[in-house]
Short mmCIF file of C-alpha atoms in Angstrom, two decimals:
data_model
loop_
_atom_site.label_atom_id
_atom_site.label_comp_id
_atom_site.label_asym_id
_atom_site.label_seq_id
_atom_site.Cartn_x
_atom_site.Cartn_y
_atom_site.Cartn_z
CA ALA A 1 131.47 -27.33 68.43
CA GLN A 2 129.52 -24.30 67.98
CA LYS A 3 131.79 -21.06 67.64
CA ILE A 4 129.30 -18.82 68.93
CA THR A 5 126.97 -19.93 71.77
CA GLN A 6 123.91 -18.09 73.05
CA THR A 7 122.12 -20.11 75.66
CA GLN A 8 119.27 -18.01 76.21
CA PRO A 9 116.36 -18.50 73.58
CA GLY A 10 114.28 -15.80 75.20
CA MET A 11 114.76 -13.27 78.03
CA PHE A 12 112.23 -11.07 79.76
CA VAL A 13 112.89 -7.82 81.51
CA GLN A 14 110.96 -4.96 82.84
CA GLU A 15 111.24 -1.62 81.57
CA LYS A 16 114.01 0.58 83.20
CA GLU A 17 115.79 -2.66 84.45
CA ALA A 18 119.19 -3.76 83.10
CA VAL A 19 119.52 -6.94 81.16
CA THR A 20 122.43 -9.05 80.40
CA LEU A 21 122.33 -11.37 77.45
CA ASP A 22 125.02 -14.26 77.18
CA CYS A 23 127.47 -15.12 74.60
CA THR A 24 130.29 -17.46 74.60
CA TYR A 25 132.75 -18.09 71.81
CA ASP A 26 135.28 -20.66 70.57
CA THR A 27 138.29 -19.75 68.54
CA SER A 28 142.03 -20.59 68.49
CA ASP A 29 142.93 -17.43 67.00
CA GLN A 30 144.67 -14.76 69.01
CA SER A 31 143.28 -11.92 67.00
CA TYR A 32 139.31 -11.74 66.52
CA GLY A 33 136.21 -9.42 66.98
CA LEU A 34 133.08 -9.71 68.55
CA PHE A 35 129.90 -8.09 67.47
CA TRP A 36 126.40 -7.55 68.81
CA TYR A 37 123.56 -6.94 66.44
CA LYS A 38 119.91 -6.23 67.08
CA GLN A 39 117.11 -7.47 64.87
CA PRO A 40 113.66 -6.02 65.35
CA SER A 41 110.55 -7.45 63.86
CA SER A 42 111.17 -5.40 60.70
CA GLY A 43 114.09 -7.64 59.96
CA GLU A 44 116.98 -5.05 59.59
CA MET A 45 120.22 -6.07 61.55
CA ILE A 46 121.25 -3.08 63.56
CA PHE A 47 124.97 -2.83 64.64
CA LEU A 48 125.33 -2.26 68.44
CA ILE A 49 128.80 -2.84 69.55
CA TYR A 50 132.23 -4.13 68.93
CA GLN A 51 135.14 -5.63 70.85
CA GLY A 52 138.40 -6.37 69.69
CA SER A 53 140.38 -9.39 71.19
CA TYR A 54 143.12 -7.06 72.07
CA ASP A 55 141.07 -4.17 73.53
CA GLU A 56 141.86 -3.99 77.21
CA GLN A 57 138.69 -2.07 78.11
CA ASN A 58 135.17 -3.20 77.88
CA ALA A 59 133.48 -1.58 74.91
CA THR A 60 130.47 0.77 75.79
CA GLU A 61 127.90 2.60 73.45
CA GLY A 62 125.22 4.54 75.19
CA ARG A 63 123.09 2.10 76.91
CA TYR A 64 124.91 -1.03 75.69
CA SER A 65 128.15 -2.27 77.06
CA LEU A 66 130.14 -5.48 76.47
CA ASN A 67 131.27 -7.65 79.52
CA PHE A 68 134.36 -8.95 77.81
CA GLN A 69 135.93 -11.87 79.86
CA LYS A 70 138.74 -13.25 77.60
CA ALA A 71 139.69 -16.18 79.67
CA ARG A 72 136.29 -17.32 79.97
CA LYS A 73 135.75 -16.52 76.25
CA SER A 74 132.50 -14.67 76.93
CA ALA A 75 131.30 -11.43 75.53
CA ASN A 76 128.00 -10.67 77.12
CA LEU A 77 125.92 -7.73 76.20
CA VAL A 78 124.58 -5.47 79.06
CA ILE A 79 121.69 -3.24 78.12
CA SER A 80 120.94 -0.61 80.97
CA ALA A 81 117.65 1.06 81.43
CA SER A 82 115.59 -1.05 79.06
CA GLN A 83 113.09 0.44 76.87
CA LEU A 84 110.05 -0.95 75.10
CA GLY A 85 111.96 -0.44 71.98
CA ASP A 86 114.53 -2.75 72.97
CA SER A 87 112.35 -5.87 72.24
CA ALA A 88 114.10 -7.64 69.59
CA MET A 89 116.35 -10.59 68.57
CA TYR A 90 119.92 -10.03 69.62
CA PHE A 91 122.70 -11.85 67.74
CA CYS A 92 126.34 -12.24 68.83
CA ALA A 93 128.70 -12.65 66.12
CA MET A 94 132.56 -13.29 65.83
CA ARG A 95 135.08 -12.29 63.17
CA GLU A 96 138.22 -14.62 63.31
CA GLY A 97 141.47 -13.49 62.26
CA SER A 98 143.21 -10.10 62.36
CA LEU A 99 141.72 -7.10 60.85
CA ASN A 100 142.15 -6.45 56.97
CA SER A 101 143.59 -10.14 56.66
CA GLY A 102 141.12 -10.57 53.85
CA TYR A 103 139.04 -12.96 55.82
CA SER A 104 136.06 -10.95 57.45
CA THR A 105 133.31 -13.28 57.41
CA LEU A 106 131.24 -13.50 60.72
CA THR A 107 129.84 -16.42 62.49
CA PHE A 108 126.49 -15.79 64.34
CA GLY A 109 124.92 -17.12 67.26
CA LYS A 110 121.25 -18.53 67.23
CA GLY A 111 120.06 -15.31 68.84
CA THR A 112 118.11 -14.26 71.98
CA MET A 113 114.83 -12.88 71.95
CA LEU A 114 114.49 -10.02 74.26
CA LEU A 115 110.95 -8.98 75.53
CA VAL A 116 110.65 -5.68 77.44
CA SER A 117 107.46 -5.16 79.34
CA PRO A 118 106.07 -1.90 80.77
CA GLY B 1 127.25 6.90 58.27
CA ALA B 2 127.47 3.43 57.18
CA VAL B 3 124.16 3.07 55.58
CA VAL B 4 123.22 0.11 53.21
CA SER B 5 120.12 -0.15 51.11
CA GLN B 6 118.39 -3.02 49.63
CA HIS B 7 115.78 -3.33 46.94
CA PRO B 8 113.01 -4.48 46.83
CA SER B 9 112.06 -4.94 50.21
CA ARG B 10 109.34 -7.57 49.34
CA VAL B 11 108.88 -9.49 46.10
CA ILE B 12 106.19 -12.12 45.05
CA CYS B 13 107.16 -14.19 42.12
CA LYS B 14 105.80 -17.26 40.18
CA SER B 15 107.71 -20.40 40.18
CA GLY B 16 110.37 -20.54 37.35
CA THR B 17 110.96 -16.84 37.03
CA SER B 18 114.22 -14.92 38.18
CA VAL B 19 114.45 -12.18 40.81
CA LYS B 20 117.03 -9.71 41.28
CA ILE B 21 117.91 -8.07 44.52
CA GLU B 22 120.20 -5.02 44.81
CA CYS B 23 122.43 -4.08 47.74
CA ARG B 24 123.97 -0.65 47.76
CA SER B 25 126.29 1.03 50.27
CA LEU B 26 125.25 4.59 50.10
CA ASP B 27 127.76 6.58 52.05
CA PHE B 28 131.00 4.52 51.92
CA GLN B 29 132.84 2.21 49.50
CA ALA B 30 132.35 -1.50 50.23
CA THR B 31 135.31 -3.59 49.54
CA THR B 32 133.33 -6.63 50.40
CA MET B 33 129.80 -7.36 50.31
CA PHE B 34 127.89 -10.41 51.90
CA TRP B 35 124.72 -12.09 51.20
CA TYR B 36 122.79 -14.11 54.00
CA ARG B 37 119.52 -16.01 53.99
CA GLN B 38 117.46 -16.35 57.10
CA PHE B 39 114.73 -18.72 57.91
CA PRO B 40 111.89 -17.87 60.32
CA LYS B 41 113.14 -17.78 63.87
CA GLN B 42 116.72 -18.87 62.76
CA SER B 43 120.05 -17.20 62.54
CA LEU B 44 121.65 -15.75 59.44
CA MET B 45 123.29 -18.17 57.17
CA LEU B 46 125.98 -16.67 54.91
CA MET B 47 125.49 -17.77 51.21
CA ALA B 48 128.32 -15.84 49.66
CA THR B 49 131.12 -13.22 49.79
CA SER B 50 131.77 -10.90 47.04
CA ASN B 51 134.71 -8.39 46.22
CA GLU B 52 134.38 -5.76 43.66
CA GLY B 53 135.33 -7.04 40.19
CA SER B 54 135.99 -10.53 41.20
CA LYS B 55 133.96 -13.79 41.34
CA ALA B 56 131.96 -14.47 44.38
CA THR B 57 133.03 -17.03 46.91
CA TYR B 58 129.96 -19.24 47.87
CA GLU B 59 129.49 -21.24 51.07
CA GLN B 60 129.41 -25.01 50.93
CA GLY B 61 125.91 -26.19 49.71
CA VAL B 62 124.94 -22.78 48.04
CA GLU B 63 124.33 -23.34 44.25
CA LYS B 64 126.21 -20.76 42.35
CA ASP B 65 124.15 -21.21 39.28
CA LYS B 66 121.04 -20.84 41.31
CA PHE B 67 122.17 -17.69 43.21
CA LEU B 68 124.04 -15.38 40.90
CA ILE B 69 126.06 -12.72 42.52
CA ASN B 70 127.46 -9.68 40.68
CA HIS B 71 129.67 -7.17 42.52
CA ALA B 72 129.92 -4.60 39.76
CA SER B 73 131.23 -1.53 41.67
CA LEU B 74 132.47 -0.62 45.19
CA THR B 75 128.87 0.39 46.06
CA LEU B 76 126.52 -2.05 44.29
CA SER B 77 126.11 -5.94 44.37
CA THR B 78 123.10 -7.79 43.24
CA LEU B 79 121.82 -11.41 43.84
CA THR B 80 119.76 -13.02 41.28
CA VAL B 81 117.69 -16.00 42.12
CA THR B 82 117.25 -17.79 38.99
CA SER B 83 114.18 -20.10 38.21
CA ALA B 84 112.91 -19.52 41.59
CA HIS B 85 110.90 -22.38 43.26
CA PRO B 86 108.80 -22.12 46.53
CA GLU B 87 111.74 -23.51 48.54
CA ASP B 88 113.56 -20.37 47.87
CA SER B 89 111.21 -18.33 49.58
CA SER B 90 113.03 -16.76 52.39
CA PHE B 91 114.49 -13.47 53.85
CA TYR B 92 117.50 -12.35 51.84
CA ILE B 93 119.83 -9.72 53.69
CA CYS B 94 123.07 -8.23 52.55
CA SER B 95 125.94 -6.54 54.34
CA ALA B 96 128.77 -4.50 53.36
CA ASN B 97 132.18 -3.48 55.12
CA THR B 98 134.79 -0.88 54.35
CA GLY B 99 137.74 -3.19 55.17
CA THR B 100 139.14 -0.83 57.41
CA GLY B 101 138.69 0.29 61.07
CA THR B 102 136.90 -2.66 63.03
CA ASP B 103 135.78 -4.38 59.72
CA THR B 104 132.13 -3.96 60.95
CA GLN B 105 129.47 -5.27 58.49
CA TYR B 106 126.59 -2.86 58.07
CA PHE B 107 123.28 -4.67 56.86
CA GLY B 108 120.68 -3.67 54.49
CA PRO B 109 117.04 -3.71 55.54
CA GLY B 110 116.68 -7.18 53.79
CA THR B 111 114.29 -8.67 51.06
CA ARG B 112 111.37 -10.95 51.90
CA LEU B 113 111.07 -13.31 48.65
CA THR B 114 107.95 -15.31 48.36
CA VAL B 115 107.68 -17.76 45.49
CA LEU B 116 104.27 -19.06 44.48
#
């Protein structure tokens, strides 16, 4: 089974609208971290937001928020007030195991291509 | 903060030559660095994990003699693609984390390798 599933290969949104990118995960660990990265056409991977498995509040970073539903094992990214510059590939990733456990590799989903139209 | 550089950004080489790619953490010390490969329109594939001063840990299916990784200091890791062939053409991207806080991996801008 895939550890990270992103079911939306592509999403379209109009400028200034909000958009939700889906991510579900599979792990038997109690301690884990979830990350979202943005990859524009230039190729660099830009870190957007992090959610720890024990964090009680949903993470927020500016226009980005993470809708964390632990029981459903989902960690959807919400982008509010979309901008043209938000057009990019978005990857959800998971780190299993506790922090500083010495095992900090990430498992990535297949990504969702977001296109923002004027 | 948390800036990672990668050099070169693009390289074109002839088949049979070796290519070295450098990854540097500019404003933090990286306990661990990671090397990924990405094919067009696909996700990142982890190749290896390296810790400063020790041998890299390669993922299954990655040839360690083909992809030599050296993590000489807490701010520098290098990936050398030895005797490159056209099938090695790809986008290679490194990342680094501090091993503290949220253990976030910060990525370099990537290197586009084309082997003729």
